[in-house]
XYZ file of C-alpha atoms in Angstrom:
748
model
C -25.151 57.278 -101.307
C -27.792 54.846 -100.086
C -31.219 54.380 -101.646
C -33.066 56.221 -98.870
C -30.654 59.149 -99.072
C -31.235 59.428 -102.825
C -34.966 59.215 -102.335
C -35.020 61.804 -99.521
C -32.819 64.177 -101.533
C -35.359 64.084 -104.332
C -38.221 64.859 -101.958
C -36.213 67.656 -100.362
C -35.685 69.343 -103.705
C -39.332 68.905 -104.541
C -40.273 70.392 -101.166
C -38.093 73.470 -101.805
C -39.715 73.905 -105.213
C -43.174 73.910 -103.620
C -42.073 76.462 -101.045
C -40.528 78.591 -103.779
C -43.773 78.542 -105.733
C -45.721 79.629 -102.624
C -43.132 82.342 -101.993
C -43.460 83.702 -105.548
C -47.232 83.788 -105.182
C -46.912 85.415 -101.775
C -44.452 88.117 -102.958
C -46.519 88.860 -106.008
C -49.759 89.145 -104.080
C -48.205 91.146 -101.230
C -46.415 93.703 -103.456
C -49.425 94.179 -105.703
C -51.642 94.951 -102.692
C -49.115 97.055 -100.779
C -50.466 100.642 -100.253
C -47.826 103.226 -101.102
C -48.656 105.288 -98.038
C -47.362 102.438 -95.846
C -43.840 103.069 -97.102
C -43.161 105.841 -94.613
C -40.248 106.611 -92.326
C -41.613 104.347 -89.589
C -41.724 101.391 -91.990
C -38.131 101.820 -93.086
C -36.905 102.265 -89.495
C -38.718 99.105 -88.452
C -37.424 97.280 -91.518
C -33.830 98.357 -90.807
C -34.042 97.422 -87.122
C -35.715 94.108 -87.900
C -33.337 93.068 -90.653
C -30.033 94.125 -89.141
C -30.494 94.152 -85.344
C -33.386 92.032 -84.191
C -31.617 88.824 -85.296
C -29.024 89.368 -82.556
C -31.737 89.195 -79.928
C -32.536 85.559 -80.562
C -33.103 82.243 -78.809
C -32.098 78.730 -80.032
C -34.501 75.997 -79.067
C -32.710 73.338 -77.023
C -31.353 70.355 -78.948
C -32.545 71.827 -82.319
C -31.306 74.172 -84.983
C -34.468 76.330 -84.634
C -33.804 79.943 -83.596
C -36.479 82.368 -82.315
C -35.596 86.058 -82.347
C -37.110 89.400 -81.334
C -37.758 89.937 -84.994
C -40.947 87.860 -84.628
C -42.487 90.630 -82.542
C -41.497 93.308 -85.052
C -42.717 91.281 -88.061
C -46.106 90.699 -86.414
C -46.212 94.404 -85.513
C -45.580 95.350 -89.167
C -48.190 92.784 -90.246
C -50.752 94.472 -87.975
C -49.824 98.025 -88.816
C -48.642 97.965 -92.454
C -50.256 94.848 -93.889
C -48.946 91.578 -95.304
C -46.903 93.072 -98.133
C -44.336 94.799 -95.973
C -44.343 91.997 -93.420
C -43.606 89.357 -96.079
C -40.692 91.362 -97.530
C -39.166 92.184 -94.118
C -39.602 88.569 -92.824
C -37.937 87.147 -95.913
C -35.045 89.623 -95.791
C -34.588 89.121 -92.030
C -34.398 85.324 -92.465
C -31.834 85.723 -95.251
C -29.608 88.169 -93.341
C -29.849 86.053 -90.150
C -28.726 82.913 -91.999
C -25.661 84.686 -93.370
C -24.846 86.116 -89.946
C -24.880 82.607 -88.512
C -22.609 81.361 -91.294
C -20.278 84.289 -90.618
C -20.036 83.162 -86.976
C -18.782 79.757 -88.089
C -22.039 77.885 -87.993
C -22.274 75.505 -90.932
C -25.370 76.334 -92.968
C -25.797 74.864 -96.418
C -27.158 76.912 -99.304
C -30.310 74.840 -99.358
C -30.825 75.683 -95.697
C -30.360 79.414 -96.389
C -32.916 79.188 -99.197
C -35.243 77.248 -96.920
C -34.998 79.931 -94.197
C -35.734 82.655 -96.732
C -38.767 80.813 -98.098
C -40.063 79.873 -94.641
C -39.851 83.457 -93.399
C -41.881 84.881 -96.284
C -44.346 81.960 -96.633
C -45.167 81.826 -92.901
C -46.186 85.551 -92.822
C -48.021 85.271 -96.139
C -50.058 82.215 -95.049
C -50.760 83.762 -91.643
C -52.128 86.891 -93.306
C -54.314 84.775 -95.602
C -55.752 82.825 -92.659
C -56.500 86.017 -90.698
C -58.181 87.626 -93.688
C -60.115 84.439 -94.361
C -61.429 84.054 -90.822
C -62.038 87.654 -89.909
C -62.855 89.108 -93.352
C -60.681 92.090 -92.600
C -57.368 93.218 -93.931
C -54.497 93.215 -91.487
C -54.419 97.017 -91.509
C -57.883 97.378 -90.023
C -57.568 94.860 -87.221
C -56.314 97.540 -84.902
C -59.764 99.042 -84.968
C -61.337 95.953 -83.396
C -62.468 95.769 -79.822
C -60.095 94.441 -77.271
C -61.682 90.921 -77.020
C -61.771 90.359 -80.754
C -58.339 91.924 -81.130
C -56.893 89.452 -78.631
C -58.444 86.552 -80.561
C -56.888 87.889 -83.744
C -53.503 88.128 -81.976
C -53.737 84.613 -80.568
C -54.771 83.286 -83.967
C -51.844 85.108 -85.569
C -49.396 83.580 -83.095
C -50.793 80.076 -83.496
C -50.912 80.194 -87.325
C -47.418 81.654 -87.511
C -46.181 78.913 -85.147
C -47.846 76.159 -87.154
C -46.465 77.403 -90.452
C -42.921 77.774 -89.166
C -42.865 74.536 -87.133
C -44.405 72.422 -89.873
C -42.088 73.792 -92.560
C -39.034 73.239 -90.347
C -40.087 69.737 -89.165
C -40.714 68.563 -92.724
C -37.367 69.888 -93.925
C -35.493 68.287 -91.011
C -37.337 64.980 -91.333
C -36.375 64.678 -94.994
C -32.749 64.325 -93.837
C -33.481 61.006 -92.057
C -34.262 57.470 -93.216
C -37.714 57.290 -91.626
C -39.034 60.770 -92.445
C -42.662 60.315 -91.348
C -41.841 59.117 -87.868
C -39.044 61.673 -87.512
C -41.399 64.547 -88.518
C -43.742 63.867 -85.635
C -40.863 63.329 -83.207
C -39.259 66.651 -84.224
C -42.498 68.592 -84.171
C -43.710 67.200 -80.858
C -40.390 67.116 -78.994
C -38.727 70.299 -80.217
C -41.269 72.663 -81.810
C -44.283 72.625 -79.503
C -42.311 74.491 -76.847
C -41.994 77.438 -79.268
C -45.771 78.018 -79.314
C -45.553 80.236 -76.261
C -42.946 82.408 -78.025
C -45.178 83.015 -81.002
C -48.257 83.748 -78.866
C -46.216 86.026 -76.613
C -44.740 87.763 -79.679
C -48.232 88.295 -81.108
C -49.557 89.668 -77.814
C -46.555 91.977 -77.455
C -46.990 93.193 -81.005
C -50.710 93.861 -80.345
C -49.840 95.680 -77.118
C -47.411 97.859 -79.050
C -50.049 98.599 -81.666
C -52.609 99.660 -79.034
C -50.032 101.750 -77.249
C -49.153 103.489 -80.511
C -52.805 104.180 -81.414
C -53.584 105.690 -78.067
C -50.205 107.447 -77.750
C -50.189 106.008 -74.252
C -46.607 106.264 -73.111
C -47.068 104.251 -69.893
C -48.778 101.530 -71.862
C -45.984 101.553 -74.430
C -43.351 101.359 -71.698
C -45.322 98.605 -70.071
C -45.356 96.746 -73.365
C -41.615 97.198 -73.695
C -41.067 96.109 -70.082
C -43.317 93.104 -70.446
C -41.598 92.234 -73.681
C -38.207 92.469 -71.995
C -39.314 90.392 -69.034
C -40.866 87.768 -71.277
C -37.826 87.709 -73.506
C -35.209 87.517 -70.801
C -37.282 85.099 -68.739
C -37.642 82.783 -71.634
C -34.029 83.360 -72.615
C -33.023 82.349 -69.123
C -35.324 79.360 -69.337
C -33.912 78.390 -72.698
C -30.350 78.809 -71.439
C -31.131 76.668 -68.412
C -32.702 74.091 -70.655
C -29.668 74.239 -72.934
C -27.268 73.801 -70.012
C -29.368 71.007 -68.591
C -29.650 69.467 -72.012
C -25.891 69.760 -72.527
C -25.258 68.115 -69.163
C -27.779 65.429 -69.989
C -26.149 64.911 -73.360
C -22.708 64.792 -71.724
C -23.959 62.368 -69.100
C -25.645 60.313 -71.787
C -22.474 60.399 -73.860
C -20.430 59.338 -70.821
C -22.926 56.590 -70.114
C -22.750 55.560 -73.744
C -18.954 55.590 -73.619
C -19.005 53.763 -70.313
C -21.539 51.318 -71.698
C -19.394 50.885 -74.788
C -16.381 50.367 -72.536
C -18.340 47.880 -70.457
C -19.500 46.167 -73.623
C -15.882 45.986 -74.777
C -14.791 44.688 -71.395
C -17.677 42.255 -71.391
C -16.750 41.041 -74.856
C -13.134 40.722 -73.760
C -14.280 38.914 -70.614
C -16.490 36.598 -72.660
C -13.636 35.891 -75.070
C -11.287 35.337 -72.139
C -13.822 33.052 -70.485
C -14.201 31.153 -73.746
C -10.420 30.856 -73.985
C -10.193 29.767 -70.354
C -13.064 27.345 -70.895
C -11.300 25.815 -73.882
C -8.023 25.710 -71.952
C -9.759 24.138 -68.950
C -11.481 21.614 -71.191
C -8.174 20.731 -72.828
C -6.455 20.694 -69.442
C -9.235 18.519 -68.045
C -8.792 16.078 -70.901
C -5.019 16.070 -70.359
C -5.434 15.525 -66.626
C -8.014 12.818 -67.222
C -5.694 11.143 -69.709
C -2.777 11.476 -67.300
C -4.934 10.144 -64.455
C -5.817 7.000 -66.399
C -2.681 6.373 -68.484
C 0.925 5.491 -67.823
C 3.325 8.342 -68.522
C 6.073 6.232 -70.078
C 4.125 3.830 -72.316
C 0.801 5.708 -72.610
C -0.932 2.436 -71.779
C -3.889 2.447 -69.378
C -2.739 2.551 -65.758
C -4.055 0.839 -62.645
C -6.941 3.311 -62.229
C -8.365 2.688 -65.706
C -7.636 -1.027 -65.425
C -9.610 -1.368 -62.171
C -12.470 0.701 -63.603
C -12.615 -1.523 -66.713
C -12.344 -4.612 -64.527
C -15.322 -3.383 -62.526
C -17.415 -3.162 -65.728
C -16.336 -6.679 -66.732
C -17.340 -7.993 -63.315
C -20.756 -6.299 -63.533
C -21.240 -7.724 -67.020
C -20.470 -11.249 -65.773
C -23.184 -10.851 -63.126
C -25.883 -9.731 -65.549
C -24.957 -11.595 -68.721
C -25.113 -15.337 -68.550
C -22.146 -17.101 -70.104
C -19.826 -14.096 -70.062
C -16.405 -15.048 -68.724
C -13.204 -13.095 -68.424
C -9.704 -13.559 -67.066
C -7.150 -11.289 -65.452
C -3.435 -11.844 -65.997
C -0.721 -10.180 -63.931
C 2.749 -10.092 -65.541
C 6.044 -9.220 -63.876
C 9.415 -9.124 -65.651
C 11.963 -11.252 -63.823
C 15.203 -9.658 -62.593
C 14.307 -6.274 -64.060
C 16.218 -4.580 -61.233
C 19.380 -6.273 -62.490
C 18.844 -4.698 -65.911
C 18.364 -1.265 -64.354
C 21.407 -1.634 -62.126
C 23.691 -2.972 -64.854
C 22.573 -1.061 -67.964
C 20.999 2.034 -66.402
C 17.458 3.283 -65.945
C 17.255 4.826 -69.427
C 17.870 1.391 -70.972
C 15.350 -0.009 -68.522
C 12.770 2.496 -69.742
C 13.484 1.573 -73.355
C 13.032 -2.082 -72.477
C 9.667 -1.337 -70.853
C 8.585 0.593 -73.976
C 9.543 -2.285 -76.276
C 7.852 -4.839 -74.044
C 4.704 -2.678 -74.015
C 4.673 -2.523 -77.836
C 4.859 -6.293 -78.101
C 2.151 -6.778 -75.480
C -0.210 -4.374 -77.266
C 0.078 -6.395 -80.469
C -0.823 -9.563 -78.542
C -4.262 -8.548 -77.239
C -7.538 -8.510 -79.114
C -9.491 -5.345 -79.808
C -11.919 -5.857 -76.919
C -9.175 -6.810 -74.437
C -7.085 -4.478 -72.313
C -3.406 -4.294 -71.450
C -2.216 -1.863 -68.753
C 1.021 -0.944 -67.028
C 0.974 -0.661 -63.265
C 4.430 0.872 -62.963
C 7.930 -0.549 -62.767
C 7.981 -3.896 -64.556
C 4.348 -4.878 -63.888
C 1.681 -5.289 -66.581
C -1.872 -6.581 -66.390
C -4.418 -7.881 -68.903
C -8.181 -8.296 -69.078
C -9.274 -10.998 -71.516
C -12.981 -10.498 -72.212
C -15.495 -13.071 -73.370
C -13.315 -16.171 -73.187
C -14.564 -19.746 -73.129
C -12.537 -21.209 -70.271
C -9.224 -21.040 -68.441
C -7.481 -22.712 -71.366
C -7.973 -19.548 -73.446
C -6.090 -17.577 -70.782
C -3.315 -20.189 -70.703
C -3.034 -20.052 -74.501
C -2.732 -16.278 -74.255
C 0.058 -16.638 -71.673
C 1.856 -18.979 -74.083
C 1.469 -16.396 -76.821
C 2.944 -13.743 -74.534
C 5.835 -16.100 -73.839
C 6.543 -16.380 -77.551
C 6.317 -12.616 -78.017
C 8.732 -11.751 -75.229
C 11.160 -14.617 -75.652
C 12.787 -12.937 -78.653
C 15.671 -10.676 -77.625
C 15.345 -6.892 -77.462
C 18.033 -4.779 -79.118
C 18.749 -1.733 -76.955
C 21.599 0.630 -77.910
C 23.257 -2.107 -79.909
C 22.984 -4.628 -77.060
C 20.719 -7.672 -77.086
C 18.712 -8.168 -73.908
C 16.726 -11.293 -73.042
C 13.944 -11.168 -70.490
C 11.786 -13.722 -68.756
C 8.576 -13.167 -66.890
C 6.130 -14.563 -64.381
C 2.379 -14.472 -65.021
C -0.458 -15.038 -62.602
C -3.863 -15.987 -64.051
C -7.227 -15.569 -62.318
C -10.623 -16.354 -63.847
C -13.166 -13.628 -63.150
C -16.781 -14.296 -62.428
C -19.821 -13.382 -60.398
C -18.372 -15.127 -57.317
C -16.091 -12.117 -56.802
C -17.428 -9.241 -54.738
C -15.054 -6.535 -56.011
C -12.810 -5.953 -59.008
C -9.770 -5.581 -56.752
C -10.292 -9.141 -55.516
C -9.770 -10.571 -59.017
C -6.615 -8.504 -59.442
C -5.414 -9.592 -55.997
C -5.739 -13.268 -56.883
C -3.879 -12.785 -60.179
C -1.133 -11.017 -58.236
C -0.946 -13.897 -55.739
C -0.665 -16.387 -58.603
C 2.118 -14.294 -60.177
C 4.175 -14.371 -56.965
C 3.599 -18.100 -56.742
C 4.960 -18.398 -60.297
C 8.064 -16.465 -59.212
C 8.589 -18.693 -56.190
C 8.185 -21.887 -58.209
C 10.208 -20.587 -61.196
C 7.292 -21.107 -63.615
C 6.285 -18.912 -66.547
C 2.652 -18.808 -65.446
C 0.442 -20.155 -62.676
C -3.346 -20.352 -62.465
C -4.755 -19.145 -59.176
C -6.403 -21.529 -56.746
C -7.934 -20.785 -53.351
C -5.126 -22.468 -51.437
C -2.831 -19.696 -52.644
C -5.176 -17.091 -51.201
C -5.390 -18.915 -47.894
C -1.591 -19.076 -47.771
C -1.348 -15.359 -48.593
C -3.859 -14.516 -45.861
C -1.888 -16.640 -43.405
C 1.356 -14.907 -44.346
C -0.288 -11.511 -43.996
C -1.605 -12.400 -40.568
C 1.799 -13.769 -39.670
C 3.448 -10.505 -40.754
C 0.956 -8.489 -38.704
C 1.474 -10.674 -35.652
C 5.241 -10.486 -36.103
C 5.211 -6.693 -36.094
C 3.209 -6.779 -32.884
C 5.581 -9.380 -31.472
C 8.535 -7.021 -31.900
C 6.662 -4.286 -30.053
C 5.452 -6.587 -27.256
C 8.800 -8.426 -26.925
C 7.245 -11.814 -27.643
C 10.513 -13.027 -29.184
C 12.756 -15.110 -26.983
C 16.280 -16.473 -27.375
C 17.311 -20.149 -27.380
C 20.912 -21.299 -27.377
C 22.445 -24.471 -28.826
C 25.844 -25.519 -27.476
C 28.871 -25.755 -29.788
C 31.320 -28.447 -28.572
C 35.025 -28.939 -29.172
C 34.643 -32.522 -30.375
C 38.243 -33.435 -29.480
C 38.283 -32.132 -25.900
C 34.513 -32.591 -25.567
C 34.294 -29.260 -23.757
C 31.890 -26.393 -24.305
C 33.191 -23.957 -26.956
C 30.215 -21.600 -27.107
C 26.612 -21.220 -28.236
C 24.697 -20.441 -31.394
C 21.849 -17.971 -30.784
C 18.511 -19.092 -32.201
C 15.420 -16.912 -31.987
C 11.996 -18.320 -31.144
C 8.624 -16.660 -31.253
C 6.422 -17.242 -28.249
C 3.069 -16.541 -29.895
C 0.289 -15.830 -27.351
C -2.163 -18.175 -29.136
C 0.041 -20.593 -31.090
C 2.841 -21.037 -28.608
C 6.393 -21.401 -29.930
C 6.504 -20.686 -33.669
C 9.456 -22.350 -35.469
C 11.926 -19.964 -37.135
C 11.476 -21.608 -40.524
C 7.935 -20.184 -40.521
C 8.519 -16.579 -39.557
C 12.146 -15.849 -40.574
C 11.338 -15.866 -44.349
C 8.431 -13.490 -43.685
C 10.670 -11.177 -41.699
C 13.173 -11.111 -44.569
C 10.495 -10.347 -47.155
C 9.060 -7.512 -45.067
C 12.364 -6.066 -43.852
C 11.564 -6.894 -40.224
C 14.688 -9.038 -40.177
C 16.803 -5.875 -39.751
C 15.452 -4.689 -36.367
C 14.947 -8.311 -35.304
C 18.595 -9.253 -35.921
C 19.863 -6.180 -34.072
C 17.706 -7.175 -31.114
C 19.026 -10.757 -31.286
C 22.632 -9.518 -31.471
C 22.245 -7.169 -28.509
C 20.391 -9.758 -26.388
C 22.903 -12.535 -27.192
C 25.889 -10.332 -26.405
C 24.403 -9.266 -23.085
C 23.682 -12.897 -22.215
C 27.212 -14.024 -23.103
C 28.758 -11.202 -21.047
C 26.635 -12.350 -18.107
C 27.884 -15.958 -18.471
C 31.486 -14.841 -18.879
C 31.298 -12.724 -15.751
C 29.873 -15.622 -13.739
C 33.190 -17.578 -13.747
C 36.773 -17.077 -14.990
C 36.471 -20.454 -16.754
C 33.847 -18.955 -19.097
C 35.756 -15.915 -20.289
C 36.619 -17.501 -23.651
C 33.140 -18.748 -24.526
C 31.982 -17.671 -28.009
C 28.472 -16.595 -29.079
C 27.469 -17.079 -32.736
C 24.716 -14.907 -34.209
C 23.197 -15.320 -37.682
C 23.208 -12.260 -39.951
C 20.743 -12.022 -42.847
C 21.898 -11.020 -46.315
C 19.449 -8.096 -46.080
C 21.845 -6.432 -43.642
C 24.512 -5.969 -46.291
C 22.228 -3.546 -48.127
C 22.340 -1.357 -44.998
C 25.151 1.180 -45.269
C 25.312 1.673 -41.511
C 25.647 -2.022 -40.579
C 29.190 -1.622 -39.254
C 28.184 1.392 -37.165
C 25.245 -0.532 -35.705
C 27.550 -3.413 -34.714
C 30.036 -0.979 -33.152
C 27.235 0.551 -31.123
C 26.166 -2.869 -29.797
C 29.758 -3.745 -28.876
C 29.980 -0.552 -26.830
C 26.575 -1.028 -25.200
C 27.107 -4.683 -24.215
C 30.878 -4.425 -23.449
C 31.474 -7.829 -24.994
C 34.943 -8.867 -26.107
C 34.780 -8.720 -29.952
C 36.892 -11.913 -30.132
C 34.036 -13.747 -28.374
C 31.476 -12.743 -31.013
C 31.077 -14.648 -34.246
C 28.684 -13.569 -37.020
C 27.313 -16.293 -39.281
C 26.114 -15.630 -42.827
C 24.948 -17.905 -45.617
C 26.655 -18.597 -48.945
C 23.824 -16.943 -50.908
C 24.130 -13.796 -48.794
C 27.856 -13.344 -49.448
C 27.700 -14.258 -53.137
C 24.737 -12.071 -54.121
C 26.877 -8.933 -54.193
C 30.334 -10.328 -53.492
C 32.491 -7.225 -53.937
C 30.426 -5.032 -51.615
C 30.099 -7.842 -49.072
C 33.866 -8.445 -49.033
C 34.479 -4.773 -48.267
C 31.898 -4.718 -45.478
C 33.148 -8.007 -43.979
C 36.679 -6.613 -43.911
C 35.420 -3.659 -41.874
C 33.683 -6.028 -39.460
C 36.815 -8.175 -39.099
C 38.777 -5.021 -38.314
C 36.640 -4.710 -35.181
C 38.022 -8.057 -33.923
C 34.795 -9.975 -34.657
C 35.029 -13.469 -36.167
C 33.062 -14.493 -39.263
C 31.589 -17.806 -40.307
C 29.906 -19.084 -43.482
C 26.834 -21.089 -42.516
C 25.374 -24.074 -44.418
C 28.484 -24.342 -46.575
C 28.033 -26.599 -49.595
C 24.312 -25.877 -50.139
C 24.770 -22.613 -52.065
C 26.779 -21.615 -55.097
C 30.033 -20.364 -53.614
C 32.804 -19.658 -56.040
C 36.186 -20.949 -54.873
C 37.781 -17.926 -56.553
C 35.864 -15.746 -54.111
C 36.088 -17.986 -51.077
C 39.765 -17.324 -50.377
C 39.050 -13.568 -50.588
C 36.374 -13.615 -47.895
C 37.852 -12.576 -44.513
C 36.209 -15.503 -42.724
C 37.382 -17.717 -39.836
C 35.050 -20.690 -39.976
C 33.141 -22.971 -42.348
C 30.013 -24.713 -41.074
C 29.105 -28.009 -42.724
C 25.363 -28.174 -43.355
C 23.342 -30.710 -41.351
C 21.997 -32.267 -44.555
C 25.470 -33.643 -45.303
C 26.291 -34.676 -41.751
C 23.009 -36.492 -41.083
C 23.481 -38.831 -44.078
C 27.229 -39.180 -43.804
C 28.435 -42.801 -44.097
C 31.450 -44.630 -45.442
C 31.691 -44.374 -49.209
C 28.572 -42.204 -49.745
C 28.516 -39.027 -51.783
C 27.621 -36.822 -48.784
C 30.490 -38.335 -46.851
C 32.845 -37.336 -49.622
C 31.439 -33.812 -49.556
C 32.094 -33.570 -45.813
C 35.653 -34.831 -46.289
C 36.206 -32.310 -49.099
C 34.836 -29.368 -47.113
C 37.026 -30.220 -44.110
C 40.065 -30.595 -46.338
C 39.295 -27.285 -48.060
C 38.975 -25.550 -44.690
C 42.319 -26.971 -43.564
C 43.928 -25.741 -46.764
C 42.507 -22.247 -46.215
C 43.437 -22.437 -42.500
C 39.808 -22.160 -41.428
C 38.002 -23.789 -38.517
C 35.200 -26.246 -39.258
C 31.942 -26.678 -37.352
C 29.672 -29.606 -38.227
C 25.942 -29.114 -37.720
C 23.304 -31.743 -37.026
C 25.414 -34.326 -35.158
C 22.920 -36.845 -33.831
C 24.849 -40.137 -33.418
C 28.089 -41.364 -31.865
C 29.072 -42.747 -35.259
C 28.777 -39.321 -36.905
C 30.808 -37.799 -34.084
C 33.439 -40.493 -34.419
C 33.776 -39.944 -38.185
C 34.041 -36.148 -37.827
C 36.769 -36.486 -35.222
C 38.702 -38.780 -37.523
C 38.339 -36.300 -40.427
C 39.795 -33.539 -38.280
C 36.639 -31.457 -37.695
C 37.231 -29.258 -34.637
C 33.730 -28.314 -33.525
C 30.237 -29.703 -33.690
C 26.679 -29.130 -32.577
C 23.542 -31.206 -32.732
C 21.003 -33.179 -30.757
C 23.709 -35.590 -29.638
C 24.946 -32.843 -27.364
C 21.842 -30.760 -26.780
C 18.818 -29.300 -28.444
C 18.476 -25.484 -28.486
C 17.515 -24.544 -24.924
C 16.354 -21.482 -23.080
C 18.767 -19.062 -21.481
C 18.124 -20.588 -18.069
C 18.930 -24.126 -19.245
C 21.911 -22.833 -21.198
C 23.159 -21.303 -17.948
C 23.133 -24.778 -16.380
C 25.214 -26.082 -19.281
C 27.735 -23.301 -18.679
C 28.175 -24.465 -15.071
C 28.582 -28.108 -16.130
C 31.021 -28.027 -19.024
C 32.335 -31.583 -18.486
C 28.999 -33.264 -19.107
C 30.145 -34.674 -22.508
C 33.566 -36.085 -21.465
C 32.377 -39.700 -21.410
C 30.154 -39.566 -24.501
C 32.756 -41.622 -26.421
C 34.620 -44.538 -24.709
C 38.292 -43.687 -24.448
C 39.341 -47.186 -25.532
C 37.764 -46.660 -28.931
C 39.603 -43.442 -29.627
C 42.092 -43.623 -32.501
C 44.286 -40.627 -33.374
C 43.144 -38.986 -36.524
C 46.411 -39.377 -38.404
C 46.537 -43.167 -37.733
C 42.929 -43.972 -38.570
C 42.170 -45.923 -41.776
C 39.594 -43.378 -42.881
C 42.155 -40.585 -42.818
C 44.627 -42.840 -44.744
C 41.919 -43.387 -47.353
C 41.406 -39.635 -47.608
C 45.122 -39.057 -48.165
C 45.220 -41.709 -50.870
C 42.143 -40.174 -52.553
C 43.834 -36.822 -52.663
């Protein structure tokens, strides 16, 4: 039990004691002053009716436990006709019997409440009688003798005093059950008891009307009193019932609203909790997405986005802080694709992880290392003194990475290329610094150096190459490429054997662009694939046209260069078949030339693809033989027909020189393998004479003709005997009888 409950319980008991004391005084005074003549038959009938029946004709005040019954009229009637003594006894007994009747009906009424009802019933009548006697100086028995005006005042006063006594007693008793009794008393009295005033006044008036009707034995007046009493009672009963129903509906609606509000509060709390959970999840998700957006998934290093953002801050700092210098380094692992292809991508990923760990331990706290994807890393070196600091860092990286990596029990060595660019206020954007470091890195790859420092000539070269690539793409669309043809001569019969197709670029501003300038660009960009197919189709069509012009030309051969990039194309053979069908060229009149590096880069796959091409009837030739790294163990496996001696050997060929020995060896090797030999770059009669002696079958070079346009090549086709007299017949010595050939045989 709480403190206020204990305190209120004490005051409640004290309150009942006070009421009991008043009741004792009231009973004693009333019984001692009760005239014996008042105890007549009428008194006992009224007492019986009041105690046992009038309680059933009762009204409960809405939203309270206060009940008003018809007994109020009877008690006031007895008070007016028989005095306070009988009225006090009957009121007390009626309150007691009514309380027990309510308990019998199942209404919970505590013993203290029963006692309180008993005391209130007797004390209210007793105090009302005292007030009337005090104000009007008359006993209650004689008030019936008063005039009508004064009698009405006495009745109104009786109703008001009886109301005040009852309502105050009840409000105090009910208020003592709450924590804040004083405030509750006024709320109970004002909200629930004031409405009962009309009942008490009406009861008093009805009782007075009954008294007057009895004194005058006026039956109509008595019936009128009864009728008025019935109307008042039932009207108010109806009013009270309506109020009760309305109150019940209001309470139900209020309860539903409270339940709905409680439900809404619960839903709101759940919504708030859910929003908090979602907010936390979104915050965590945002952090994860932000981390993922600025970090590499494999190594968890910063990625390009974070690197560029940090580089932007460094560039801004260099503009506003005098003396602040920084450098950007771009690192690429050399031949990383080979590691992936040979050991697998999972080993490649492990290698990248181990490289990243070593790189992280190489940078200072205020520097940054990032992974751009694949095998590319980048660094920002902040607050350095000069370019030498960046070079020293590159050397340190070299030492870190030079040690082997152990991956799945296998040791792997890696090399790298680094481009270095010094950052400063002269740069407009952060991407420009990174671009220059990237350019320097590619220059390091091309020159086989570990690191290269950027200079502006590299940028100019890169811009030129980019413009060249752009122009070349446009050239393919606008058909700016044109074909030139260089004759291939049978150097023994000195007759035309065929042509080698050579592409030229007729640039609208620069004129003819040499192939050495744009062919490497086309290979780097992949444009060499569509370009070569165009060259092959155009050359075949041109050769078919020449062959159809005369029966003497039907055996002419056209040689077309094929880039090593083509052998990565799975549909190369199908593309060649398609061109053969479209151009209707005899496959035996088509020869495809490829370099040593192209066939040796992926020898097994190339051998298989070359075999398929040979099965079409097409001849194959290895161009620039002797300049690459051909393996003799592979050479006899290649399904080739011809070896071409590179011009660099032919142009410097002389008796007893190293290049001359190379030419002799290549020709001898070709004879052993039963291959034809074509010598390139023949420019002098002496070179021609030596090649004829060594047994070389075919040659081409400026001695015979430069590469010419299709129109000029057509003139050569019609004049095939133009080289018959290039060597005097008297100077001709059969190859087998010549001293040079004898020397070759002795050397072997």
